[in-house]
XYZ file of C-alpha atoms in Angstrom:
350
model
C 237.003 -9.156 96.963
C 239.091 -6.917 94.737
C 239.374 -7.733 91.034
C 236.485 -10.082 91.580
C 236.142 -12.809 88.932
C 232.738 -13.037 87.301
C 231.619 -15.280 84.489
C 229.413 -12.638 82.954
C 230.877 -9.632 81.153
C 228.573 -6.612 81.259
C 228.349 -4.451 78.178
C 225.805 -3.228 75.711
C 225.926 -6.612 74.066
C 226.775 -9.360 76.505
C 229.129 -12.076 75.354
C 229.464 -15.223 77.396
C 232.818 -16.927 77.357
C 233.580 -20.306 78.869
C 236.858 -20.973 80.538
C 238.898 -24.110 80.445
C 238.089 -27.670 79.555
C 239.837 -28.771 82.734
C 239.295 -32.377 83.701
C 241.059 -32.183 87.045
C 243.863 -34.303 88.467
C 243.905 -38.060 88.165
C 242.442 -38.654 91.613
C 238.672 -39.121 91.577
C 236.743 -37.700 94.521
C 233.730 -39.416 96.027
C 230.673 -37.191 95.783
C 228.180 -39.794 96.962
C 225.418 -38.344 99.103
C 224.729 -39.306 102.684
C 221.738 -37.663 104.335
C 223.254 -35.440 107.031
C 222.062 -35.512 110.608
C 224.518 -32.770 111.491
C 223.468 -30.601 114.408
C 226.737 -28.668 114.435
C 226.008 -24.930 114.501
C 229.285 -24.005 112.792
C 228.649 -22.581 109.326
C 230.472 -25.098 107.143
C 229.604 -23.144 104.048
C 230.154 -22.974 100.297
C 229.417 -20.192 97.815
C 227.714 -21.525 94.689
C 228.353 -19.787 91.383
C 225.070 -18.836 89.719
C 224.189 -21.393 87.052
C 223.675 -20.488 83.395
C 220.421 -22.428 83.261
C 218.145 -24.568 85.428
C 220.259 -26.990 87.439
C 219.602 -30.314 89.086
C 220.695 -31.294 92.587
C 224.153 -32.606 91.625
C 225.910 -29.631 93.243
C 224.139 -30.292 96.526
C 225.100 -33.978 96.445
C 228.716 -32.985 95.830
C 228.783 -30.406 98.594
C 227.032 -32.720 101.032
C 229.847 -35.217 100.552
C 232.200 -32.514 101.877
C 229.950 -32.064 104.951
C 228.771 -28.647 103.761
C 225.768 -27.622 105.856
C 225.274 -24.088 104.562
C 225.326 -22.542 101.080
C 225.604 -18.976 99.869
C 223.711 -17.914 96.727
C 224.911 -14.959 94.652
C 222.265 -13.045 92.668
C 224.492 -10.504 90.910
C 223.311 -7.148 89.605
C 225.191 -4.879 87.205
C 226.193 -1.231 87.246
C 227.961 0.906 84.651
C 230.617 3.185 86.077
C 229.141 6.660 86.394
C 225.558 5.436 85.973
C 223.532 5.082 89.198
C 221.010 2.557 87.867
C 221.304 -1.032 89.120
C 220.353 -3.649 86.512
C 219.040 -6.998 87.769
C 216.744 -9.813 86.654
C 217.597 -8.912 83.047
C 217.170 -11.078 79.948
C 220.936 -11.470 79.567
C 221.507 -12.745 83.093
C 221.997 -16.332 84.094
C 219.202 -18.365 85.651
C 220.985 -18.610 88.998
C 221.113 -14.822 89.338
C 217.363 -14.362 88.909
C 214.613 -14.758 91.525
C 213.402 -18.033 90.001
C 216.894 -19.519 90.209
C 217.449 -18.323 93.765
C 214.111 -19.776 94.882
C 214.804 -23.100 93.178
C 218.281 -23.389 94.710
C 216.962 -22.608 98.190
C 214.374 -25.356 97.777
C 217.026 -27.883 96.694
C 219.340 -26.886 99.538
C 216.571 -27.370 102.087
C 215.924 -30.840 100.667
C 219.526 -31.670 101.601
C 219.131 -30.203 105.100
C 221.377 -27.292 104.207
C 220.836 -23.789 105.464
C 221.057 -20.832 103.093
C 222.403 -17.299 102.928
C 221.441 -15.077 99.989
C 224.188 -12.558 99.210
C 223.376 -10.019 96.476
C 226.471 -8.496 94.893
C 227.252 -5.811 92.341
C 229.406 -6.248 89.263
C 230.644 -2.979 87.764
C 231.439 -2.640 84.068
C 235.110 -3.145 83.147
C 235.724 -4.977 86.414
C 235.937 -1.892 88.614
C 236.214 -2.797 92.299
C 232.957 -2.157 94.177
C 234.935 -0.556 96.997
C 235.715 2.303 94.609
C 232.129 2.942 93.498
C 231.189 6.606 94.016
C 228.867 9.163 92.464
C 229.388 12.804 91.628
C 226.563 14.420 93.556
C 223.691 13.887 95.972
C 221.154 13.486 93.177
C 223.048 10.551 91.666
C 223.512 8.974 95.086
C 219.747 9.140 95.701
C 219.021 7.496 92.356
C 221.507 4.765 93.210
C 220.025 4.286 96.683
C 216.549 3.826 95.247
C 217.771 1.445 92.557
C 219.920 -0.565 94.972
C 217.013 -0.821 97.429
C 214.684 -2.116 94.729
C 217.232 -4.774 93.758
C 218.040 -5.721 97.333
C 214.454 -6.048 98.524
C 213.475 -8.059 95.464
C 216.062 -10.639 96.499
C 215.270 -10.285 100.203
C 211.596 -11.018 99.580
C 212.510 -14.147 97.618
C 214.839 -15.215 100.432
C 212.187 -14.655 103.089
C 209.434 -16.404 101.129
C 211.673 -19.486 100.828
C 212.763 -19.404 104.498
C 216.409 -18.580 103.849
C 218.370 -18.397 107.092
C 220.619 -15.403 106.442
C 220.632 -12.413 104.121
C 223.691 -10.306 103.327
C 222.875 -6.644 102.652
C 225.916 -5.819 100.544
C 229.485 -6.694 99.650
C 232.535 -4.420 99.820
C 230.768 -1.085 99.322
C 232.996 1.162 101.432
C 232.245 4.610 99.869
C 228.514 3.837 99.747
C 228.478 2.876 103.418
C 230.762 5.721 104.490
C 229.045 8.548 102.619
C 225.422 7.423 102.986
C 225.190 6.450 106.628
C 221.554 7.453 107.179
C 220.483 5.416 104.176
C 222.258 2.321 105.496
C 220.780 2.652 108.959
C 217.301 2.891 107.450
C 218.019 0.036 105.039
C 218.921 -2.300 107.895
C 215.802 -1.314 109.842
C 213.599 -1.990 106.808
C 215.284 -5.323 106.158
C 214.537 -6.362 109.753
C 210.848 -5.742 109.131
C 210.743 -7.808 105.947
C 213.115 -10.702 106.664
C 212.572 -13.238 109.423
C 216.115 -14.604 109.358
C 219.455 -13.076 110.327
C 221.303 -10.220 108.646
C 224.923 -9.411 107.932
C 227.094 -7.406 105.552
C 230.311 -8.535 103.820
C 233.222 -6.130 104.221
C 236.680 -6.471 102.743
C 239.473 -7.802 104.942
C 241.212 -4.408 105.148
C 238.155 -2.376 106.103
C 235.874 -4.404 108.386
C 236.598 -2.240 111.444
C 235.308 0.860 109.638
C 231.798 -0.434 108.949
C 229.623 1.606 111.359
C 226.539 -0.597 111.618
C 227.728 -3.940 113.023
C 225.709 -3.246 116.171
C 222.519 -3.525 114.087
C 223.494 -6.816 112.435
C 223.784 -10.420 113.614
C 227.404 -11.134 112.679
C 230.550 -9.368 111.524
C 230.947 -10.376 107.882
C 234.518 -10.448 106.577
C 235.801 -11.416 103.134
C 239.028 -12.982 104.361
C 241.528 -12.435 101.546
C 244.307 -11.368 103.906
C 247.840 -11.281 102.428
C 249.902 -13.845 104.320
C 253.058 -14.934 102.518
C 255.349 -14.128 99.590
C 256.453 -17.770 99.391
C 255.773 -19.763 96.245
C 254.471 -22.707 98.294
C 254.194 -21.579 101.907
C 254.071 -24.265 104.557
C 251.113 -24.668 106.885
C 253.276 -23.565 109.814
C 254.401 -20.409 107.998
C 250.820 -19.504 107.183
C 249.560 -20.186 110.702
C 252.218 -17.840 112.030
C 251.254 -15.185 109.471
C 247.631 -15.398 110.580
C 248.379 -14.488 114.207
C 248.224 -10.669 114.037
C 245.016 -10.826 111.979
C 243.606 -13.453 114.350
C 244.268 -11.298 117.402
C 242.777 -8.215 115.780
C 239.593 -10.002 114.691
C 239.164 -11.723 118.037
C 239.487 -8.432 119.909
C 237.027 -6.776 117.541
C 234.567 -9.637 118.002
C 234.839 -9.390 121.782
C 234.471 -5.606 121.710
C 231.219 -5.814 119.738
C 230.084 -9.069 121.368
C 229.368 -10.520 117.933
C 230.669 -13.545 116.068
C 232.781 -13.248 112.945
C 231.372 -14.839 109.806
C 233.823 -15.313 106.946
C 231.434 -14.303 104.177
C 234.126 -15.327 101.693
C 237.403 -17.166 102.114
C 239.538 -19.135 99.723
C 242.639 -19.386 97.586
C 243.460 -20.075 93.984
C 245.441 -23.221 93.173
C 248.506 -21.311 91.958
C 252.019 -20.343 92.996
C 252.028 -17.605 95.644
C 248.409 -18.423 96.505
C 248.584 -16.614 99.860
C 250.390 -13.481 98.652
C 247.433 -11.529 97.226
C 244.470 -13.916 97.537
C 242.019 -11.333 96.174
C 243.718 -11.309 92.747
C 241.475 -13.301 90.421
C 243.506 -13.131 87.224
C 247.212 -13.212 88.122
C 249.019 -15.483 85.675
C 250.899 -17.876 87.953
C 251.556 -21.582 87.480
C 249.259 -24.261 88.861
C 250.106 -25.188 92.459
C 247.638 -27.468 94.209
C 249.772 -27.764 97.347
C 249.845 -24.003 97.897
C 246.047 -23.962 97.869
C 245.813 -27.024 100.095
C 248.257 -25.616 102.663
C 246.422 -22.293 102.742
C 243.127 -24.023 103.508
C 244.721 -26.186 106.191
C 246.259 -23.188 107.929
C 243.001 -21.249 107.739
C 240.965 -24.024 109.338
C 243.572 -24.822 111.972
C 243.687 -21.160 112.960
C 239.969 -20.397 113.091
C 237.602 -23.359 112.990
C 237.694 -24.332 116.642
C 237.293 -20.752 117.856
C 233.936 -20.071 119.552
C 233.882 -16.453 118.306
C 234.015 -17.660 114.683
C 230.548 -18.487 113.359
C 232.078 -20.215 110.332
C 232.057 -19.147 106.725
C 231.727 -19.862 103.029
C 234.595 -21.036 100.851
C 234.864 -19.427 97.445
C 233.502 -21.154 95.287
C 231.738 -24.099 93.549
C 230.506 -24.518 89.957
C 227.682 -26.643 88.596
C 227.996 -28.612 85.350
C 226.376 -25.842 83.259
C 228.796 -23.155 84.320
C 232.504 -22.561 83.804
C 235.144 -20.396 85.351
C 236.344 -17.265 83.566
C 239.885 -18.554 84.162
C 241.018 -22.179 83.789
C 239.442 -24.167 86.600
C 242.810 -25.691 87.454
C 243.932 -22.173 88.480
C 240.641 -20.955 89.897
C 239.467 -20.604 93.493
C 237.173 -23.596 93.318
C 238.500 -26.612 95.258
C 236.538 -28.975 93.007
C 238.497 -32.174 92.324
C 241.581 -30.708 93.978
C 243.469 -31.750 97.126
C 241.967 -28.755 98.954
C 238.569 -30.461 98.785
C 239.860 -33.189 101.080
C 241.001 -30.568 103.589
C 237.541 -29.008 103.550
C 235.928 -32.420 103.962
C 238.125 -33.198 106.969
C 237.432 -29.949 108.817
C 233.762 -29.687 107.900
C 233.304 -33.258 109.091
C 234.468 -32.532 112.640
C 231.557 -32.632 115.093
């Protein structure tokens, strides 16, 4: 996801800033928990923002009420542009990004009969897009490879020890994958030996066909921030029509590789022009709940009944300790927004 929003700003001295004091619309949503007996194999997933500190199970109760059966955990690491060292499990990081937080969240998810994917991601200083991360020479690349491997396998070992179901080996790292092919092939082989679950990789919507190692993974991971419409509030029908060329391309690619597509991220901000550039985290548009709702409806109607679609993880959900870096009323999270009801409807279909 380009211009990816993160709640932590990486610098020599880290300053944490909370976003809005948004109380949501007047409608109150029912987050009561019903123990799921769902045997549906579709990944009705949610990405959970790493919590600042130890969290209780409230998030899992809330997500269960939306029929979520799969969560994605995001243990971020940090890189300075031009410096090949990956920093993780640091004193300044939030609890939910560290091994102890990941292990605790997996345990809570399992208690709610939810499956889990662990998806390590990099955050580059000054918000640089990970798809632009490159190094000047082979020596720097080798340092980065070693550092990235140490970070990745630390999280993979936590995931395996807690019986996580899926592990994602990276997110939107096009130059790294393209220029260091032998490293990636070896990385996948090593991950197979150390993780008993399934493996994928999350590639950006405009580059998934270029990833050369899908044949070694269990699903085609796509961050689905496709541009669909320049309309302020596009209708569901308009968006469904706009999806068709992307739908056909992904379906053909899935059939060619004989692998399912997993939407490793999908979602929309609740703003005007929500479907124009969905990857833009900070564009200053007005609040528009209907644009977000329509975008979700069109997405589900287009993909969720397709057998070649494994499912996916909407972006994203906050716990009570954590706040968005933009006002929640304009953020991706569907919490206490009409889009949550759309998710509940589609995730509830057996």
